[in-house]
CSV table of C-alpha atoms in Angstrom, one decimal:
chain,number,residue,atom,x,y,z
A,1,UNK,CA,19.7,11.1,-11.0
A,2,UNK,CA,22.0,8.5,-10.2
A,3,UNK,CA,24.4,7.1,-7.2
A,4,UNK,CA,26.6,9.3,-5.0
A,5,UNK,CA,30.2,7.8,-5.8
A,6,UNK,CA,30.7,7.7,-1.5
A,7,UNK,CA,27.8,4.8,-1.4
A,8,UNK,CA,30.4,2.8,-3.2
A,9,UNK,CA,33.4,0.8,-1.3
A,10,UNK,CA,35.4,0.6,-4.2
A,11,UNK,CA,35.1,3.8,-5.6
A,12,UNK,CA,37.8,3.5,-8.6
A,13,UNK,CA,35.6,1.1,-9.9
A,14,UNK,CA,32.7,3.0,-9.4
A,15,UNK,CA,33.8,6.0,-11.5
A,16,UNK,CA,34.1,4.2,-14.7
A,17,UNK,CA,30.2,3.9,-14.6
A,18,UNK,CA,29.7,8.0,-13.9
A,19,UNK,CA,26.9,9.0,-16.0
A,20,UNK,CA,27.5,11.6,-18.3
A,21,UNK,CA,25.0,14.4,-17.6
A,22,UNK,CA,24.4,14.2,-13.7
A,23,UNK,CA,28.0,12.9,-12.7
A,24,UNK,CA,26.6,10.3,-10.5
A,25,UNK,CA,26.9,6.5,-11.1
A,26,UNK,CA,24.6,6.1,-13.3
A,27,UNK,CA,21.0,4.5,-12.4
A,28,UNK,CA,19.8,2.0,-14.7
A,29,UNK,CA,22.1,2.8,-17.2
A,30,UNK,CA,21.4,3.5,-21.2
A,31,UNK,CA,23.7,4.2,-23.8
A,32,UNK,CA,22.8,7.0,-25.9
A,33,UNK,CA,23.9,5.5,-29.3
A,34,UNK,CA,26.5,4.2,-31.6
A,35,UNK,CA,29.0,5.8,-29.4
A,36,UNK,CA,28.5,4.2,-26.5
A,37,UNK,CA,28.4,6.8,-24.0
A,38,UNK,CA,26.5,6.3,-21.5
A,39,UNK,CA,23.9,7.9,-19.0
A,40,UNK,CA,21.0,7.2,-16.4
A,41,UNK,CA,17.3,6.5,-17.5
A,42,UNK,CA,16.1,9.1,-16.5
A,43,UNK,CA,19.0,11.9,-17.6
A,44,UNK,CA,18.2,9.9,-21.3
A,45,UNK,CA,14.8,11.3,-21.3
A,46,UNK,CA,15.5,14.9,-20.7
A,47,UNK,CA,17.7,15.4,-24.0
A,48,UNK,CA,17.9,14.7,-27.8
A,49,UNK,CA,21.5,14.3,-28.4
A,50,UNK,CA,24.7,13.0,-27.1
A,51,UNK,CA,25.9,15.8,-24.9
A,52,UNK,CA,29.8,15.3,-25.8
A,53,UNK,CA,27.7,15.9,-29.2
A,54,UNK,CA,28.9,13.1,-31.4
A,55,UNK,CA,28.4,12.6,-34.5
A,56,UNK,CA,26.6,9.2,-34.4
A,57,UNK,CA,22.7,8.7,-34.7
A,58,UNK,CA,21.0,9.3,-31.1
A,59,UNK,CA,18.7,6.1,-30.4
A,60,UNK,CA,19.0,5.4,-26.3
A,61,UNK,CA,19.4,1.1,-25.9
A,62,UNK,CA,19.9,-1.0,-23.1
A,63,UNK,CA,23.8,-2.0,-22.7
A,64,UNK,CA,25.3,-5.3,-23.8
A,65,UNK,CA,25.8,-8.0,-21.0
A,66,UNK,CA,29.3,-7.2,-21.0
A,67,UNK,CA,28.8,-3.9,-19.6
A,68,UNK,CA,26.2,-5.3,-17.2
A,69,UNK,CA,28.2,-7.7,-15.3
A,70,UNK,CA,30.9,-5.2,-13.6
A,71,UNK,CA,28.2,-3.0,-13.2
A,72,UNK,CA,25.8,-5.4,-11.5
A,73,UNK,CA,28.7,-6.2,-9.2
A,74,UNK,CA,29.6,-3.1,-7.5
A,75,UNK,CA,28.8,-3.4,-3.9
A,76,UNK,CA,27.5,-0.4,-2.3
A,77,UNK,CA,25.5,0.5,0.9
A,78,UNK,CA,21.5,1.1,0.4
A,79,UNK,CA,21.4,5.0,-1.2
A,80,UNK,CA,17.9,5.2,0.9
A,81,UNK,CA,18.0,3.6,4.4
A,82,UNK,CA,22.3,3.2,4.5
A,83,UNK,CA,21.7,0.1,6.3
A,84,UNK,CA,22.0,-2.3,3.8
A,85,UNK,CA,24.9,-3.7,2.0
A,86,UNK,CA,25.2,-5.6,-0.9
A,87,UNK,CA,25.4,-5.4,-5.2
A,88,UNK,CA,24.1,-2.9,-7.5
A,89,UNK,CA,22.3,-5.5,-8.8
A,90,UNK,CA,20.6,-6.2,-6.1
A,91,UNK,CA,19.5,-2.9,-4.9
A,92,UNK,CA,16.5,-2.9,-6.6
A,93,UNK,CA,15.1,-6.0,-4.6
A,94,UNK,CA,16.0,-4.5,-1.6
A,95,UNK,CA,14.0,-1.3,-1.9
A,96,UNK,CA,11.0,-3.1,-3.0
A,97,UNK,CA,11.1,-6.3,-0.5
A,98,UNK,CA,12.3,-5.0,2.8
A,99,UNK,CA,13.9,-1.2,2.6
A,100,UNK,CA,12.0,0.8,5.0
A,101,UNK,CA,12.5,4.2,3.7
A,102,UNK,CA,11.4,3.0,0.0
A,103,UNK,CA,8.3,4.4,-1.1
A,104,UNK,CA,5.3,2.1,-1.7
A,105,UNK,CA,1.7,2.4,-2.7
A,106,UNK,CA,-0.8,1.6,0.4
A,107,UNK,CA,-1.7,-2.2,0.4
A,108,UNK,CA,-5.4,-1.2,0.0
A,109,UNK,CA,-4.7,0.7,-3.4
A,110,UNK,CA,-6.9,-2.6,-5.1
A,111,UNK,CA,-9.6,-0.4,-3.6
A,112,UNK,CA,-9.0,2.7,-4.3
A,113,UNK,CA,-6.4,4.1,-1.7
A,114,UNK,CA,-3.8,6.3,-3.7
A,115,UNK,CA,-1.7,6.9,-0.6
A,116,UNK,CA,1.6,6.4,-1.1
A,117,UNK,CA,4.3,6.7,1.9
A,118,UNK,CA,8.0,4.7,3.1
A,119,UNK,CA,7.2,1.6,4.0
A,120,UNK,CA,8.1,2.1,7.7
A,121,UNK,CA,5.1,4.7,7.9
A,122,UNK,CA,2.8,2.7,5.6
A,123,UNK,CA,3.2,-0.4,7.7
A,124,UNK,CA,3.1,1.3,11.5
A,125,UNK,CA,0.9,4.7,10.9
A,126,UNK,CA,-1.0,4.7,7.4
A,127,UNK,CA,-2.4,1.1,7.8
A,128,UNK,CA,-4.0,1.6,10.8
A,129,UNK,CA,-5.6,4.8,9.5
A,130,UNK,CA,-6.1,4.2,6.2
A,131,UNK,CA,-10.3,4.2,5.2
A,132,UNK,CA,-10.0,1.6,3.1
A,133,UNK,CA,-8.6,-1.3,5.2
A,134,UNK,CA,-10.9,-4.0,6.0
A,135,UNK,CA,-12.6,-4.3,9.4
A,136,UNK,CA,-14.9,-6.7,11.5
A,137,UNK,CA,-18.5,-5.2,12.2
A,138,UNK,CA,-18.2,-5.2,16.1
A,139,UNK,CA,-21.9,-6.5,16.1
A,140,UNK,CA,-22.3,-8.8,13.2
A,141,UNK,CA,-18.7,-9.7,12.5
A,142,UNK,CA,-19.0,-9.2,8.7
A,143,UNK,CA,-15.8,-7.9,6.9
A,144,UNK,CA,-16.3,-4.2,5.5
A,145,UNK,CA,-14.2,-1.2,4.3
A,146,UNK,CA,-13.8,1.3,6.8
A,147,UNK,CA,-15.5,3.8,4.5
A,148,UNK,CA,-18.0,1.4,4.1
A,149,UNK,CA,-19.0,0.1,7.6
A,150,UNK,CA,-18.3,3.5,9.3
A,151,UNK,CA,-20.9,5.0,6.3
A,152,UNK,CA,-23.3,2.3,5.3
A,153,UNK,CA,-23.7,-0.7,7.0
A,154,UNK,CA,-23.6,0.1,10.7
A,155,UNK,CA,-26.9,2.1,9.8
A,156,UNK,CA,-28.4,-1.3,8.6
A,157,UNK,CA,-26.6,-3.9,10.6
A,158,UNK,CA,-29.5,-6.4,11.8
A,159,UNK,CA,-27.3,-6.5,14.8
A,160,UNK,CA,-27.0,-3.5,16.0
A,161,UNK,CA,-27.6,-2.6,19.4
A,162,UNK,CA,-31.0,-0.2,19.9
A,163,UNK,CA,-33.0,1.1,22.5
A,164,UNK,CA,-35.7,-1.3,23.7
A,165,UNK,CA,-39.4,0.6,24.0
A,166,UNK,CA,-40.4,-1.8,26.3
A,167,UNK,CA,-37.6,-1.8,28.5
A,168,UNK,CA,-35.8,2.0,28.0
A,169,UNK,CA,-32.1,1.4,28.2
A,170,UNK,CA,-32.3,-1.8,27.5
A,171,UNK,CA,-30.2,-2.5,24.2
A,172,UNK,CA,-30.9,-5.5,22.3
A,173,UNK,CA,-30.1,-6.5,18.7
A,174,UNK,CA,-32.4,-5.1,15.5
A,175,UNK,CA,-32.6,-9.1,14.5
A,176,UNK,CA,-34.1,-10.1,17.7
A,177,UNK,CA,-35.7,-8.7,20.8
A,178,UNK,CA,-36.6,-11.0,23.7
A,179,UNK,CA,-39.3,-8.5,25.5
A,180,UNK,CA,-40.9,-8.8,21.8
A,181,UNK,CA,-41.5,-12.4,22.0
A,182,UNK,CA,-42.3,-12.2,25.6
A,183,UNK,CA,-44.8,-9.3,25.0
A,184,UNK,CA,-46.5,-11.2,21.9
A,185,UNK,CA,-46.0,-14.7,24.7
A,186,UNK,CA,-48.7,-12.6,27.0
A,187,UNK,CA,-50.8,-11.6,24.2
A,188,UNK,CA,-51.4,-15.0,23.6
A,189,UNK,CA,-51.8,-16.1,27.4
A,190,UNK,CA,-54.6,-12.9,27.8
A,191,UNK,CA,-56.7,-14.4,24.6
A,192,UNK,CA,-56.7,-17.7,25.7
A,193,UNK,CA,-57.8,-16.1,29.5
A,194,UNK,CA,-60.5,-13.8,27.7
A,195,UNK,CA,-61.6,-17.3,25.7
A,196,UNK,CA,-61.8,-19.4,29.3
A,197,UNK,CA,-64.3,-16.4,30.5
A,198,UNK,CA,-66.6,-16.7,27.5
């Protein structure tokens, strides 16, 4: 599918770039042989022929520079967000730098997210949700996965907090509880007491 003619602000020139099969501008433009007609990417890939049915071999190419230039040029407002305005040629930049109703893949698809959303819900909803982000143990400060701190290491974290059997409530770290040095402190004291009697 290609551009709606009314994104365009000069829409004379517009119309001499109306794809043949879906009437629209045409988006990314091909010519569909030696005839030169012309039609979007994507309307290319759904047929075998010219449809004005020439009689010229069909082999879809990318057009000549000379075609490109005017057709680069045509200023138009953003066929996504309506916001932007600028060239046809630069359209493409826009979705994928700053267009916040472009889709994009999450930021975390490196491991494994296959999420894909408009940026303005990737960047304020998905990635504070998302379960593979990266996150701070609370305890230890290590950087995990969501998945993986919320499933594996807060179950071996050597500072977690756990219940004390000396002291009850009392939560101290797996790595290092102070009632267990004090309690092996005493130990010591009572040998050294039972030694002095004998």
């Amino acid at each position: 599918m290609g551009y709606s003619i009314d994104l365009f602000s000069n829409k004379g020139a517009a119309e001499s770039f109306i794809c043949t099969l879906c009437l629209d501008v045409a988006s990314n433009p091909m010519f569909v042989g030696d005839c030169e007609h012309f039609m979007c990417n994507d309307c290319v890939k759904g047929i075998d022929q010219c449809p004005f049915n020439c009689n010229t071999p069909f082999h879809p190419r990318n057009p000549n520079p000379g075609f490109l230039r005017p057709y680069n040029a045509l200023k138009l407002s953003c066929n996504l967000c309506g916001l932007w305005e600028g060239s046809l040629g630069d359209l493409s930049t826009h979705h994928n730098k700053e267009c916040l109703l472009f889709t994009i893949s999450c930021p975390h698809r490196h491991r494994g997210c296959q999420i894909k959303q408009p940026r303005n819900n990737m960047n304020e909803i998905h990635s504070q949700i998302c379960s593979q982000r990266v996150l701070p143990c609370p305890h230890c400060e290590s950087q995990f996965t969501h998945n993986n701190l919320k499933n594996d290491h807060l179950k071996s974290c050597e500072m977690y907090p756990v219940k004390c059997r000396n002291h009850g409530d009392h939560q101290q770290s797996k790595e290092c509880c102070s009632c267990v040095v004090m309690k092996r402190f005493r130990c010591l004291l009572f040998v050294r007491y039972l030694t002095n009697l004998f």
